[in-house]
């Protein structure tokens, strides 16, 4: 896999077609090296931050997926978002047909970013994809379930946002006083339970 | 315990804690001072650990009234140390400065807070009122050139034909990032790449041709082109970039 310098204290490793579970396991293995300060997960990449001079060999470590097994979360979602009507029209579905499709849908966390540990989720059906909204909303409520392109996500805190809002959850996605603060970690599986 | 009252917050005074990469692994910015060496120097002068929480000021410093006489160190280009009941820092000499207080200051936000605390008038500053060393050591930081308008960068992590370029610093700057406008046109950047993690010193090139240098409170990942990254030994220069200045990114 290509390894690029990211400044003089870090390396970026980019992977072709890697599963979230394997990416998570690789990051856990790399973090064990004494020369590594941090290993942060991107969409298909790892940023390895070193105490001193970067050393590519830490990325050649043997990895077993069982090193840090992902968790499965059941998340109840009420699908009453302001952009749902647009999606139903675009996909030519009734609300009931949509709910039947998304109930028990499995999404996988690829990586975190944006704000307050926002988790970018894979697995949203491509026939339900909607592009990002042309204008962002200044305030998307905490717990909102949203999609953009073929990615999905839950807004963990109130924030601005440009994704399409389909529903919401009461699950405590983010708590800055909790250890760990994030409910979701890269590689975790989220099973949607659609409440009408 | 309360160690001080904020009589006046200054232009923008933030309580900065040590850079914490475990935060990034949970999806929030690692944070940290804009100038780690300056913060460490001020902390040491108060008998604190190098990475104790302290105050980071912009343009105009705060006025603080202490509950009792405290050792305070201010780094504003050079270090001043004193035992005081009150400080009224006023207009800074440089763009940013750091104030350390013996015993450190409480962060006032949780460990995984999205953003650090900005001081407001009337805030109560918490701390431990530690006992500083008996000898006051003042002075500057060694091996810092006077010239700070040339910043050395390394190519990567993305491939691109990026060359040395002169830029203007815009007023859009804060701890999250510093927007700069290239004086010559850059080759077109792709609009939407798979997101990769970022660091303090990562430079993003946006599709509209502008550049944004990531500050200490940068977002954890991003999908913009990252053609170059600032060398770790040059990061301190970013702390002093002010609107209207010219800066050269030297590849």
Short mmCIF file of C-alpha atoms in Angstrom, two decimals:
data_model
loop_
_atom_site.label_atom_id
_atom_site.label_comp_id
_atom_site.label_asym_id
_atom_site.label_seq_id
_atom_site.Cartn_x
_atom_site.Cartn_y
_atom_site.Cartn_z
CA UNK A 1 0.00 0.00 0.00
CA UNK A 2 1.33 3.47 -0.74
CA UNK A 3 2.89 5.26 2.22
CA UNK A 4 3.33 9.03 2.04
CA UNK A 5 5.04 11.47 4.36
CA UNK A 6 2.59 13.76 6.17
CA UNK A 7 5.06 16.32 7.47
CA UNK A 8 8.22 15.11 9.24
CA UNK A 9 6.48 13.37 12.14
CA UNK A 10 3.76 11.29 10.48
CA UNK A 11 3.00 8.87 7.68
CA UNK A 12 -0.22 8.29 5.74
CA UNK A 13 -0.89 4.71 4.57
CA UNK A 14 -3.57 4.35 1.91
CA UNK A 15 -5.37 1.06 1.29
CA UNK A 16 -7.20 -0.28 -1.74
CA UNK A 17 -10.52 -1.90 -0.88
CA UNK A 18 -10.05 -2.49 2.86
CA UNK A 19 -12.92 -3.36 5.20
CA UNK A 20 -13.68 -1.10 8.18
CA UNK A 21 -13.02 -4.04 10.53
CA UNK A 22 -9.56 -4.60 9.05
CA UNK A 23 -8.77 -0.88 9.12
CA UNK A 24 -9.72 -0.81 12.79
CA UNK A 25 -7.59 -3.87 13.55
CA UNK A 26 -4.58 -2.40 11.70
CA UNK A 27 -4.89 0.84 13.68
CA UNK A 28 -5.04 -1.10 16.98
CA UNK A 29 -1.92 -3.09 16.03
CA UNK A 30 0.04 0.01 14.95
CA UNK A 31 -0.83 1.84 18.20
CA UNK A 32 0.98 -0.85 20.19
CA UNK A 33 4.35 0.25 18.82
CA UNK A 34 6.31 2.34 21.32
CA UNK A 35 7.36 4.82 18.64
CA UNK A 36 3.73 5.66 17.76
CA UNK A 37 1.89 8.55 19.44
CA UNK A 38 -1.40 7.99 17.61
CA UNK A 39 -3.03 6.19 14.70
CA UNK A 40 -6.08 7.94 13.26
CA UNK A 41 -8.45 6.25 10.82
CA UNK A 42 -9.53 7.84 7.53
CA UNK A 43 -11.95 6.53 4.91
CA UNK A 44 -9.39 4.03 3.53
CA UNK A 45 -6.26 5.24 5.24
CA UNK A 46 -4.32 5.46 8.47
CA UNK A 47 -2.38 8.47 9.71
CA UNK A 48 0.42 7.31 12.00
CA UNK A 49 1.88 10.03 14.22
CA UNK A 50 5.33 9.29 15.65
CA UNK A 51 7.21 10.54 18.73
CA UNK A 52 10.21 11.20 16.53
CA UNK A 53 11.34 10.14 13.05
CA UNK A 54 8.66 8.18 11.19
CA UNK A 55 9.36 4.48 10.64
CA UNK A 56 7.45 2.73 7.85
CA UNK A 57 8.08 -0.71 9.31
CA UNK A 58 5.39 -0.22 11.99
CA UNK A 59 2.83 -0.58 9.20
CA UNK A 60 4.08 -4.06 8.29
CA UNK A 61 2.87 -5.46 11.60
CA UNK A 62 0.82 -8.67 11.50
CA UNK A 63 -2.85 -8.07 12.04
CA UNK A 64 -5.71 -10.25 13.14
CA UNK A 65 -9.21 -8.85 13.07
CA UNK A 66 -9.87 -10.34 16.49
CA UNK A 67 -7.34 -7.93 18.03
CA UNK A 68 -10.08 -5.35 18.57
CA UNK A 69 -13.46 -6.79 17.59
CA UNK A 70 -16.09 -4.25 16.49
CA UNK A 71 -19.32 -3.92 18.46
CA UNK A 72 -22.88 -4.13 17.21
CA UNK A 73 -25.32 -1.40 18.20
CA UNK A 74 -29.09 -1.49 17.87
CA UNK A 75 -30.27 2.02 17.20
CA UNK A 76 -33.94 3.01 17.16
CA UNK A 77 -34.72 5.67 14.56
CA UNK A 78 -37.96 7.58 14.07
CA UNK A 79 -38.18 8.40 10.38
CA UNK A 80 -39.87 11.79 10.38
CA UNK A 81 -37.16 14.02 8.97
CA UNK A 82 -37.82 17.12 6.80
CA UNK A 83 -36.04 15.61 3.78
CA UNK A 84 -37.72 12.18 3.84
CA UNK A 85 -40.50 13.24 1.48
CA UNK A 86 -37.92 14.25 -1.12
CA UNK A 87 -36.20 10.87 -0.81
CA UNK A 88 -39.48 8.94 -1.15
CA UNK A 89 -40.32 10.87 -4.30
CA UNK A 90 -36.82 10.43 -5.72
CA UNK A 91 -36.79 6.67 -5.01
CA UNK A 92 -40.47 6.25 -5.92
CA UNK A 93 -41.42 4.53 -2.68
CA UNK A 94 -44.22 4.77 -0.21
CA UNK A 95 -43.29 5.46 3.37
CA UNK A 96 -44.20 1.90 4.38
CA UNK A 97 -42.05 0.41 1.61
CA UNK A 98 -39.16 2.59 2.74
CA UNK A 99 -39.57 1.60 6.41
CA UNK A 100 -39.66 -2.09 5.45
CA UNK A 101 -36.36 -1.68 3.58
CA UNK A 102 -34.52 0.22 6.30
CA UNK A 103 -35.75 -1.79 9.26
CA UNK A 104 -32.81 -3.99 10.36
CA UNK A 105 -30.56 -2.33 7.82
CA UNK A 106 -26.91 -2.71 8.80
CA UNK A 107 -24.55 0.24 8.50
CA UNK A 108 -20.80 0.14 9.27
CA UNK A 109 -18.70 2.95 10.74
CA UNK A 110 -15.82 3.78 8.42
CA UNK A 111 -14.22 6.78 10.14
CA UNK A 112 -14.85 9.75 12.45
CA UNK A 113 -14.59 13.46 11.78
CA UNK A 114 -16.51 16.70 11.21
CA UNK A 115 -17.53 17.54 14.80
CA UNK A 116 -17.90 15.72 18.12
CA UNK A 117 -16.88 12.37 16.69
CA UNK A 118 -19.40 12.30 13.82
CA UNK A 119 -19.29 8.74 12.44
CA UNK A 120 -19.37 8.29 8.65
CA UNK A 121 -21.41 5.15 7.87
CA UNK A 122 -21.19 2.75 4.91
CA UNK A 123 -24.05 0.58 3.73
CA UNK A 124 -26.82 2.99 2.82
CA UNK A 125 -28.58 1.49 -0.24
CA UNK A 126 -27.43 3.15 -3.47
CA UNK A 127 -30.98 3.40 -4.82
CA UNK A 128 -31.75 5.62 -1.81
CA UNK A 129 -28.81 7.95 -2.34
CA UNK A 130 -29.40 11.73 -2.33
CA UNK A 131 -26.67 14.27 -2.98
CA UNK A 132 -25.64 16.76 -0.27
CA UNK A 133 -28.04 19.67 0.00
CA UNK A 134 -27.08 22.74 -2.01
CA UNK A 135 -27.26 24.91 1.12
CA UNK A 136 -26.39 23.80 4.63
CA UNK A 137 -28.82 24.22 7.48
CA UNK A 138 -27.42 26.42 10.26
CA UNK A 139 -28.73 24.06 12.89
CA UNK A 140 -29.26 20.32 12.62
CA UNK A 141 -30.60 18.88 15.89
CA UNK A 142 -28.56 16.38 17.84
CA UNK A 143 -29.59 12.79 17.07
CA UNK A 144 -30.58 13.51 13.47
CA UNK A 145 -30.09 10.63 11.03
CA UNK A 146 -28.92 11.97 7.68
CA UNK A 147 -27.58 10.89 4.31
CA UNK A 148 -25.38 12.41 1.60
CA UNK A 149 -24.53 10.42 -1.50
CA UNK A 150 -24.15 6.83 -0.33
CA UNK A 151 -22.97 7.75 3.15
CA UNK A 152 -25.13 8.00 6.23
CA UNK A 153 -24.53 9.47 9.66
CA UNK A 154 -26.05 10.61 12.93
CA UNK A 155 -25.35 14.17 14.07
CA UNK A 156 -23.99 13.68 17.61
CA UNK A 157 -24.55 17.31 18.73
CA UNK A 158 -26.48 20.32 17.45
CA UNK A 159 -24.41 21.71 14.58
CA UNK A 160 -24.64 23.16 11.08
CA UNK A 161 -25.11 20.46 8.45
CA UNK A 162 -25.58 19.92 4.73
CA UNK A 163 -26.85 16.33 4.71
CA UNK A 164 -30.45 15.21 4.09
CA UNK A 165 -32.35 14.69 7.33
CA UNK A 166 -34.45 11.53 7.33
CA UNK A 167 -35.09 10.86 11.00
CA UNK A 168 -33.75 10.97 14.54
CA UNK A 169 -32.65 8.84 17.46
CA UNK A 170 -32.60 9.36 21.22
CA UNK A 171 -29.49 7.22 21.67
CA UNK A 172 -26.71 9.01 23.52
CA UNK A 173 -24.27 9.18 20.64
CA UNK A 174 -21.78 11.54 22.24
CA UNK A 175 -20.96 12.41 25.82
CA UNK A 176 -17.75 14.41 26.34
CA UNK A 177 -17.66 13.33 30.00
CA UNK A 178 -17.87 9.60 29.20
CA UNK A 179 -14.92 7.26 28.56
CA UNK A 180 -14.98 6.72 25.63
CA UNK A 181 -17.06 9.73 24.63
CA UNK A 182 -18.26 8.25 21.36
CA UNK A 183 -20.89 5.52 21.15
CA UNK A 184 -19.52 4.49 17.75
CA UNK A 185 -15.98 3.54 16.75
CA UNK A 186 -14.61 2.70 13.30
CA UNK A 187 -15.61 -0.84 12.31
CA UNK A 188 -18.71 -0.94 14.56
CA UNK A 189 -21.96 -2.20 13.07
CA UNK A 190 -25.20 -0.26 13.53
CA UNK A 191 -28.50 -2.07 13.08
CA UNK A 192 -31.29 0.39 12.35
CA UNK A 193 -34.65 -0.30 13.95
CA UNK A 194 -37.23 1.79 12.16
CA UNK A 195 -39.96 3.09 14.41
CA UNK A 196 -42.87 4.72 12.68
CA UNK B 1 -10.19 26.06 43.82
CA UNK B 2 -10.70 29.54 42.43
CA UNK B 3 -7.40 31.26 41.81
CA UNK B 4 -8.49 34.29 39.78
CA UNK B 5 -11.39 36.38 38.53
CA UNK B 6 -11.52 37.52 34.91
CA UNK B 7 -11.93 41.31 35.12
CA UNK B 8 -11.50 41.70 31.38
CA UNK B 9 -11.13 38.76 28.96
CA UNK B 10 -8.93 40.52 26.38
CA UNK B 11 -9.51 40.14 22.63
CA UNK B 12 -9.70 36.33 22.65
CA UNK B 13 -8.21 34.38 25.52
CA UNK B 14 -8.50 30.59 25.45
CA UNK B 15 -7.63 28.00 28.10
CA UNK B 16 -5.45 25.53 26.19
CA UNK B 17 -4.60 22.06 27.45
CA UNK B 18 -1.89 19.71 26.20
CA UNK B 19 -2.27 18.25 22.71
CA UNK B 20 -4.06 14.93 23.26
CA UNK B 21 -4.09 12.55 20.28
CA UNK B 22 -6.40 10.08 22.02
CA UNK B 23 -9.07 12.73 21.41
CA UNK B 24 -8.46 12.41 17.66
CA UNK B 25 -8.91 8.64 17.90
CA UNK B 26 -12.43 9.39 19.24
CA UNK B 27 -13.13 11.95 16.52
CA UNK B 28 -12.38 15.32 18.17
CA UNK B 29 -9.47 17.62 17.55
CA UNK B 30 -6.29 16.96 19.59
CA UNK B 31 -5.99 20.66 20.52
CA UNK B 32 -2.88 22.01 22.22
CA UNK B 33 -1.13 25.39 22.23
CA UNK B 34 -0.42 27.17 18.95
CA UNK B 35 3.24 27.40 20.07
CA UNK B 36 4.17 24.38 22.20
CA UNK B 37 7.69 25.55 23.02
CA UNK B 38 6.51 28.99 24.14
CA UNK B 39 3.82 27.43 26.35
CA UNK B 40 6.37 24.98 27.81
CA UNK B 41 8.79 27.81 28.59
CA UNK B 42 6.12 29.86 30.38
CA UNK B 43 4.95 26.78 32.30
CA UNK B 44 8.46 25.83 33.41
CA UNK B 45 9.05 29.33 34.72
CA UNK B 46 6.09 28.82 37.08
CA UNK B 47 7.25 25.38 38.21
CA UNK B 48 4.56 23.64 36.13
CA UNK B 49 4.94 20.62 33.88
CA UNK B 50 5.64 21.72 30.28
CA UNK B 51 2.18 20.63 29.15
CA UNK B 52 0.11 22.15 31.97
CA UNK B 53 -3.00 24.02 30.89
CA UNK B 54 -2.45 27.75 30.40
CA UNK B 55 -3.93 30.81 28.68
CA UNK B 56 -3.42 31.63 25.00
CA UNK B 57 -4.11 35.28 24.07
CA UNK B 58 -4.66 37.08 20.77
CA UNK B 59 -3.86 40.80 20.17
CA UNK B 60 -4.99 42.07 23.58
CA UNK B 61 -4.39 40.12 26.78
CA UNK B 62 -6.74 39.72 29.75
CA UNK B 63 -6.95 41.47 33.11
CA UNK B 64 -7.04 38.92 35.94
CA UNK B 65 -7.33 39.53 39.66
CA UNK B 66 -5.79 36.70 41.72
CA UNK B 67 -7.13 35.41 45.02
CA UNK B 68 -3.59 35.57 46.40
CA UNK B 69 -0.14 36.52 45.16
CA UNK B 70 0.79 34.16 42.30
CA UNK B 71 3.83 33.45 40.12
CA UNK B 72 2.80 34.31 36.56
CA UNK B 73 4.89 33.93 33.39
CA UNK B 74 3.98 35.66 30.14
CA UNK B 75 5.63 34.74 26.83
CA UNK B 76 5.04 37.51 24.28
CA UNK B 77 8.16 37.10 22.11
CA UNK B 78 10.17 36.90 25.25
CA UNK B 79 9.47 35.70 28.76
CA UNK B 80 8.51 37.93 31.71
CA UNK B 81 8.03 36.35 35.12
CA UNK B 82 6.64 37.99 38.23
CA UNK B 83 4.82 37.40 41.52
CA UNK B 84 1.61 39.41 41.31
CA UNK B 85 -1.86 40.05 42.77
CA UNK B 86 -3.22 41.15 39.42
CA UNK B 87 -2.19 41.26 35.76
CA UNK B 88 -3.45 43.64 33.11
CA UNK B 89 -1.67 42.44 30.00
CA UNK B 90 -3.10 44.96 27.55
CA UNK B 91 -2.04 45.13 23.91
CA UNK B 92 0.36 42.31 23.00
CA UNK B 93 3.67 42.94 21.23
CA UNK B 94 3.06 39.94 18.98
CA UNK B 95 -0.13 38.42 17.55
CA UNK B 96 -0.37 35.63 20.14
CA UNK B 97 1.04 35.25 23.63
CA UNK B 98 0.84 32.70 26.45
CA UNK B 99 0.22 33.18 30.16
CA UNK B 100 1.15 30.43 32.62
CA UNK B 101 0.09 30.50 36.27
CA UNK B 102 1.82 28.50 39.01
CA UNK B 103 -0.08 25.25 39.56
CA UNK B 104 -1.71 25.39 36.13
CA UNK B 105 -5.30 26.38 35.34
CA UNK B 106 -8.42 24.20 35.14
CA UNK B 107 -9.56 23.55 31.58
CA UNK B 108 -13.21 24.31 32.54
CA UNK B 109 -14.45 21.93 29.79
CA UNK B 110 -14.55 18.10 29.74
CA UNK B 111 -11.65 16.08 28.33
CA UNK B 112 -13.46 15.39 25.05
CA UNK B 113 -15.02 18.83 24.61
CA UNK B 114 -15.39 19.88 21.00
CA UNK B 115 -13.69 23.22 21.63
CA UNK B 116 -11.61 24.79 24.42
CA UNK B 117 -12.98 27.39 26.85
CA UNK B 118 -12.83 31.05 25.81
CA UNK B 119 -12.65 33.42 28.79
CA UNK B 120 -15.56 35.77 29.52
CA UNK B 121 -15.75 38.72 31.88
CA UNK B 122 -16.62 37.48 35.37
CA UNK B 123 -15.37 33.92 34.86
CA UNK B 124 -13.74 32.26 37.85
CA UNK B 125 -10.43 30.64 36.89
CA UNK B 126 -9.69 27.44 38.78
CA UNK B 127 -6.25 26.07 39.56
CA UNK B 128 -4.05 24.47 42.14
CA UNK B 129 -1.93 27.49 43.20
CA UNK B 130 1.30 25.47 43.07
CA UNK B 131 4.57 26.53 44.60
CA UNK B 132 6.92 27.90 41.95
CA UNK B 133 10.72 27.67 42.02
CA UNK B 134 12.42 30.30 44.17
CA UNK B 135 14.62 31.45 41.29
CA UNK B 136 12.98 33.33 38.43
CA UNK B 137 14.47 32.41 35.05
CA UNK B 138 13.61 34.80 32.26
CA UNK B 139 14.69 34.87 28.63
CA UNK B 140 13.67 33.92 25.12
CA UNK B 141 13.52 30.73 23.10
CA UNK B 142 16.82 29.61 21.61
CA UNK B 143 17.41 29.19 17.87
CA UNK B 144 14.41 31.12 16.63
CA UNK B 145 15.12 33.25 13.58
CA UNK B 146 13.71 36.77 13.56
CA UNK B 147 12.40 36.04 10.08
CA UNK B 148 9.09 34.19 10.37
CA UNK B 149 7.49 35.01 7.03
CA UNK B 150 9.00 32.00 5.26
CA UNK B 151 7.54 28.68 6.37
CA UNK B 152 9.12 25.40 5.27
CA UNK B 153 6.71 22.69 4.10
CA UNK B 154 7.11 19.11 2.91
CA UNK B 155 5.23 17.66 -0.04
CA UNK B 156 2.48 15.24 0.98
CA UNK B 157 0.45 13.41 2.00
CA UNK B 158 -1.26 13.91 -1.39
CA UNK B 159 0.64 14.01 -4.68
CA UNK B 160 0.50 17.35 -6.45
CA UNK B 161 2.76 19.69 -8.45
CA UNK B 162 2.74 22.22 -5.55
CA UNK B 163 5.72 24.61 -5.66
CA UNK B 164 7.04 27.36 -3.38
CA UNK B 165 4.41 30.07 -3.35
CA UNK B 166 3.80 33.52 -1.83
CA UNK B 167 0.44 34.06 -0.12
CA UNK B 168 -1.52 36.73 1.75
CA UNK B 169 -2.99 35.97 5.16
CA UNK B 170 -6.73 36.68 5.21
CA UNK B 171 -8.77 37.78 8.26
CA UNK B 172 -10.36 34.28 8.34
CA UNK B 173 -8.12 32.72 10.93
CA UNK B 174 -8.53 31.13 14.34
CA UNK B 175 -7.35 28.06 16.25
CA UNK B 176 -9.15 25.81 13.74
CA UNK B 177 -7.41 27.14 10.65
CA UNK B 178 -5.77 30.02 8.83
CA UNK B 179 -7.04 30.90 5.34
CA UNK B 180 -4.37 32.29 3.01
CA UNK B 181 -4.69 33.47 -0.59
CA UNK B 182 -1.95 32.45 -3.06
CA UNK B 183 -0.53 35.35 -5.07
CA UNK B 184 -0.20 33.13 -8.13
CA UNK B 185 -2.75 30.64 -9.38
CA UNK B 186 -2.38 27.06 -8.19
CA UNK B 187 -3.02 24.03 -10.41
CA UNK B 188 -6.66 22.91 -10.07
CA UNK B 189 -7.37 20.74 -7.04
CA UNK B 190 -9.86 17.85 -7.12
CA UNK B 191 -13.09 18.66 -5.32
CA UNK B 192 -13.86 15.55 -3.33
CA UNK B 193 -11.27 13.01 -2.27
CA UNK B 194 -11.68 10.13 0.20
CA UNK B 195 -11.29 11.71 3.63
CA UNK B 196 -7.89 11.38 5.29
CA UNK B 197 -6.84 12.40 8.81
CA UNK B 198 -5.18 15.78 9.37
CA UNK B 199 -2.74 17.41 11.79
CA UNK B 200 -1.77 20.87 13.03
CA UNK B 201 0.26 22.07 10.02
CA UNK B 202 -1.69 20.19 7.34
CA UNK B 203 -2.40 22.55 4.41
CA UNK B 204 -5.64 22.04 2.48
CA UNK B 205 -6.11 23.30 -1.06
CA UNK B 206 -9.73 24.11 -1.80
CA UNK B 207 -11.32 23.94 -5.25
CA UNK B 208 -11.64 27.75 -5.33
CA UNK B 209 -7.84 28.06 -5.22
CA UNK B 210 -7.51 29.17 -1.60
CA UNK B 211 -5.33 27.43 0.97
CA UNK B 212 -6.21 26.73 4.59
CA UNK B 213 -3.49 25.88 7.10
CA UNK B 214 -4.84 23.64 9.87
CA UNK B 215 -4.43 25.08 13.37
CA UNK B 216 -4.28 23.16 16.67
CA UNK B 217 -8.11 22.76 16.80
CA UNK B 218 -8.31 21.27 13.30
CA UNK B 219 -11.07 18.81 12.35
CA UNK B 220 -9.88 15.21 12.56
CA UNK B 221 -10.46 14.21 8.92
CA UNK B 222 -11.11 16.02 5.65
CA UNK B 223 -11.75 15.42 1.96
CA UNK B 224 -9.83 18.38 0.50
CA UNK B 225 -6.51 17.98 -1.30
CA UNK B 226 -3.59 18.10 1.15
CA UNK B 227 -0.61 18.92 -1.09
CA UNK B 228 1.90 19.94 1.62
CA UNK B 229 2.41 19.85 5.39
CA UNK B 230 4.29 22.37 7.55
CA UNK B 231 7.51 21.01 9.14
CA UNK B 232 7.07 20.41 12.87
CA UNK B 233 9.96 22.78 13.70
CA UNK B 234 8.18 25.57 11.78
CA UNK B 235 4.72 25.25 13.40
CA UNK B 236 5.47 28.05 15.88
CA UNK B 237 5.44 30.54 12.99
CA UNK B 238 1.77 29.76 12.35
CA UNK B 239 0.90 31.12 15.80
CA UNK B 240 1.99 34.60 14.72
CA UNK B 241 0.40 34.84 11.26
CA UNK B 242 -1.78 37.96 11.28
CA UNK B 243 -4.28 39.26 8.69
CA UNK B 244 -2.68 41.28 5.93
CA UNK B 245 0.75 39.71 6.27
CA UNK B 246 2.56 38.04 3.42
CA UNK B 247 3.93 34.53 3.88
CA UNK B 248 6.01 32.27 1.66
CA UNK B 249 5.43 28.52 1.75
CA UNK B 250 8.83 27.08 0.89
CA UNK B 251 8.80 23.56 -0.58
#
